[in-house]
Amino acid sequence: MRIGVLGSVAAWPSANGAAPTDGSGSDHSDVAPPGLRLRGLLARLALDAGRPVTTESLVDDLWGDEPPDTVGNALQSLVSRLRRALGSQLVVTVSGGYLLDIAPDAVDAGRFGRLLTVAKAAVDPAAAASTMGEALGLWRGPALADVRRLPFADAVVNRLEEQRAAAIETRATLGLSMGDPAAGLDAVTDLLAAQPLRESAAVVLARGLHATGRQADALAVLDRTRERLAGELGVDPGPELTKARLDVLRGVPAPAPPPPLSTPEPVRRNGSAALTSFVGRHADVERVRSLLGTARLVTLLGPGGAGKTRLAREIVAGLGGRTETPVAELAALTGPEQLAGTVLAAVGEPELLVRRSDDGAPDSTARLLTALGDRDIVLVLDNCEHLVDEAAALTQRVLEAGSRLRVLATSREPLAVPGEVLHPVEPLDTAAAVRLFADRAAAVAPGFVLDAGTAPVVTEICTRLDGQPLPLELAAARLRTLSLTEIATRLDDRFRLLTSGARTALPRHQTLRAVVDWSWDLLGEPERILLRRMGVFAGGATAATVERVCTGAGGPDRADAFDLLAALVDKSLVVAVPSGDSGPTRYRLLETIRDYATERLAEAGEADAVLVAHAAWVVELAEEAEPHLRGADQLRWLAQLRAENDNIAVALRRATTRRDGPTAHRIVAAMGWSWFIRGRYEESVTWVEQVASLTPSGVPAVDARNLAYQVLGCIARGEVEDAQARLGTAIDAAAAAPEPRHPALQLIAPLGRAFSGDEPTLLVELSRTSADPWVRAFATQILAQLAENDGHIDEQRTLVRQAHELFTATGDRFGLGMTLGSLGELEDLAGNPDAAAKACDEAVALATELGNDDDLPQFLLQQSRLAIRRGDLRRARELCESAADLASGPFGVQTMVRCTLADIERRSGNLPAARRNLAMADRDLGNGLALEQRQALVAVIRYGVEDAAGDRVAAIEALTEALAAAERGHDGPVSALVVEHVAGFALANGDPEGAGFLLGVALAQRGTLDHGNPDVVATVAGVEDALGPAAAAEAVQRGRDLPRPEGLAAVRDHVAVRSGDQARLR
């Protein structure tokens, strides 16, 4: 199998497993399965071909911050479907994850990377150009074109597209050096059109145009790029573009690389040789080397233990040429007076240290400037943070004195020198962190092997240590005395655990605590107070929240908080995370820093007070947001709650652990509706049940709301008896709550009575008299559903339209989604597919906006059924599989997905696949809400499969089972669905009069026949053709005149007669 990600995700069968020789894939049919997350899973596994990918990584990469409640089942479902598409032998289950069992070269991205490496290593330019061309030929379009919405895609796409861009430029440059300047120019032209601010592409294109005699075009390219840089970024062009423009103006050809000197002088490189492997920073190396081509000061910025020193040495080690790369190690310096002398020694002029100025005083800085002169040097200033002011001043002086000097600094905070370019040293990604740990582990524990058994624990360790190299190395060193599992367990006390650094390392790099202590000791007291108080946050916080929770009570004033926060960001102790949706920047602590801050908070005796402040803020946020969740501003407030999901969860956990009933009750009462409209039913039910055992809040409206949510949770799980047992208490509490009463308290009695089978009198009254327009809308929509269930379709249509108008007025997208779903079903029943599709499309858009992972798959299934009815089985399958990616929760969506897939397979002629899906639907039935309705649906689809297989006995048995489930469920539309199938069966077996009668029974159950279903339309036409219009109408009317229970009993008798007619059946 060959996998493609350089374009849309694709999979091509290959007899010998060879990688594609080009990007077309035209000689093989693409067998990659449809569906966003399914293709995303294939791509994600392919990008690590032959290596395990943990379940945790896959969940993060496919769902991000919004995984479904039953994410394990959802992932397993995707894996099963991928195995069906590719073959079970390719997608291998390993401990803690999965592995795509193919060679990296069988993935076009892997082959692309290997060819780039070969091209870069080639001595012959022609060979390099040929190999580079082969690599570029693998691209079929934008990388991961059809899965770019998934969380993992952006970083991968950026990396691959940057490699592609660099390869295009290199290919063109090679052509220029070989006397073929036109080679690759079209590709560079396209690249610059796509990235008009890319200076390197502009330079390559201009030199190529110049070499082909098109001087005016070359100048136009350079001038256009220069104007864009000034107009859009407000910056001047870099030296390469400036030089290229001068060369074109002067008619100077592109510079050739200088010939090697016959007796080259040694180049000073006083960095020590690496003693261990370098892992996971190769993109950083390339970027910083590129930056050093245009910037004179680049600072590697990151927290202690991020690997800044090692990265700096790797960067300068590969600069080559005549560039000197002295390294000045500043960590051991104890005072600013030592700084210039240390740098002077590093650049190789120690004898100047003993010389004196004219007045007899030593002047190391002056001597340093003399020593540097105009030498081609990249000077590394390593560990500047404890002398940051002095290092900044010295750096500015040496840069101003020598035009060819460049400085690469490492620091925990910027030097803030004019022209400084910052390169943040981010944590290693999971894969690189795992490789680093494995390398270091193998060095200290020779028996260690990274395999399916060890990978999950290693991944956990790497994640909990934030992907930071030094803590990972300290953890790996513990394998001399502890097992992997013991190390992972002891990370709860990481500062005691990670104390085994190298003896030759600086003291502050020998233990994890020493690493963080070094940064802590450089802070002022106000910064320390703010940092330790920020340890209460989970998932970070906005600046406004930090000001709200972490100031006062002996700490910094609110007015000073942001400046202190910015200082902590500059010092790499707080991470600033820009919002991707124009929201406020968030500020978070890496887990190690958070643990350290929590320790310091406890030592300061502030923990209780700050935890109380954090809980009070969570309560305030949730209660402020709650009323807005039913109006036009709900998306903004939902976004805030979603961003603070970790903080809300940790506040709830702390409150329940501390038995703080009032706080826990208030959070749950305020969050209940948010969880509901986002499809987070399991989360809601879990918290509602947990707080039920705690002391009430003492606020009647809050406690009454949680009692109401207990009843609604029982209904959602199908636990009708439990719901009825709790209903009386909830109704009494709601009645005792003060006005104005929350919508849940207004609705609990009417809803409870209606779902208990009572007449909906209270609901009707509420729909007309409530002062809250949202309550009137919701009550009206529930009345519409009850009318649907009773077969009163005209009343249902009227009520749904009324509810839709009311929800439109309130701006509630959740309510609009409900009414649009109902309107879509009504239009479908009426045989208006275009109107039905329009309503469903709008419902899908609204559910997507809300992030409602329960309603969205149901609306996708509606779209899938519409596609089935118009004969577009491919589109139906895509929609159904998208629904399967999301299906979870207590409402049986998984069962409906399986039934729809089974129907698609049956219509496609794949009866074994249809039966497999039905078996999974049976497995997913469980209990819960609408169990009988789901049982009826499974049986109806099974009837279709057995009928298609020609097994009339099994088909009759399925119809009998479907009818029994429909009678138990007392659901008019479901009963009508079953009876319509019985009518079709009767007609097919020579009983048109019985079929007409059964159509009448179905009409009475639902209030209409399903005029959007081609099978029902065919049954109606068949009855009329066989009996004539008048007799057919009479037969239908006989069925319609029967009361609904008697009608179903008559259908049961009809099926029983058919079941006994074995000769006819066979």
PDB file of C-alpha atoms in Angstrom, residues 50 74 143 183 203 261 270 303 387 443 491 506 676 699 707 757 816 818 850 864 868 1018 1030 1042:
ATOM      1  CA  GLY A  50       6.149   2.152  10.976  1.00  0.00           C
ATOM      2  CA  ALA A  74     -15.154   6.918  18.458  1.00  0.00           C
ATOM      3  CA  ALA A 143      -0.541  19.025   1.525  1.00  0.00           C
ATOM      4  CA  ALA A 183      14.956  25.641 -15.125  1.00  0.00           C
ATOM      5  CA  VAL A 203      15.686  36.844  -5.119  1.00  0.00           C
ATOM      6  CA  LEU A 261      41.790  28.644  -0.854  1.00  0.00           C
ATOM      7  CA  ASN A 270      35.671  26.970  20.168  1.00  0.00           C
ATOM      8  CA  PRO A 303      12.782  28.422  29.962  1.00  0.00           C
ATOM      9  CA  LEU A 387      23.323  39.554  33.401  1.00  0.00           C
ATOM     10  CA  ALA A 443      22.409   5.006  27.334  1.00  0.00           C
ATOM     11  CA  LEU A 491       6.158  12.492  38.632  1.00  0.00           C
ATOM     12  CA  LEU A 506      26.358  23.250  35.843  1.00  0.00           C
ATOM     13  CA  PHE A 676     -26.679  20.330  27.417  1.00  0.00           C
ATOM     14  CA  VAL A 699     -29.803  29.272  47.517  1.00  0.00           C
ATOM     15  CA  LEU A 707     -32.895  18.801  41.343  1.00  0.00           C
ATOM     16  CA  GLY A 757     -48.083  10.376  29.971  1.00  0.00           C
ATOM     17  CA  LEU A 816     -33.346  27.024  15.937  1.00  0.00           C
ATOM     18  CA  MET A 818     -34.295  21.811  16.893  1.00  0.00           C
ATOM     19  CA  LEU A 850     -22.390  25.575  18.846  1.00  0.00           C
ATOM     20  CA  SER A 864     -27.424  11.154   4.645  1.00  0.00           C
ATOM     21  CA  ILE A 868     -30.027   7.905  -0.053  1.00  0.00           C
ATOM     22  CA  ALA A1018     -43.807   2.949  -5.284  1.00  0.00           C
ATOM     23  CA  ALA A1030     -61.303   4.246  -6.145  1.00  0.00           C
ATOM     24  CA  LEU A1042     -59.144   2.366  12.819  1.00  0.00           C
TER      25      LEU A1042
END
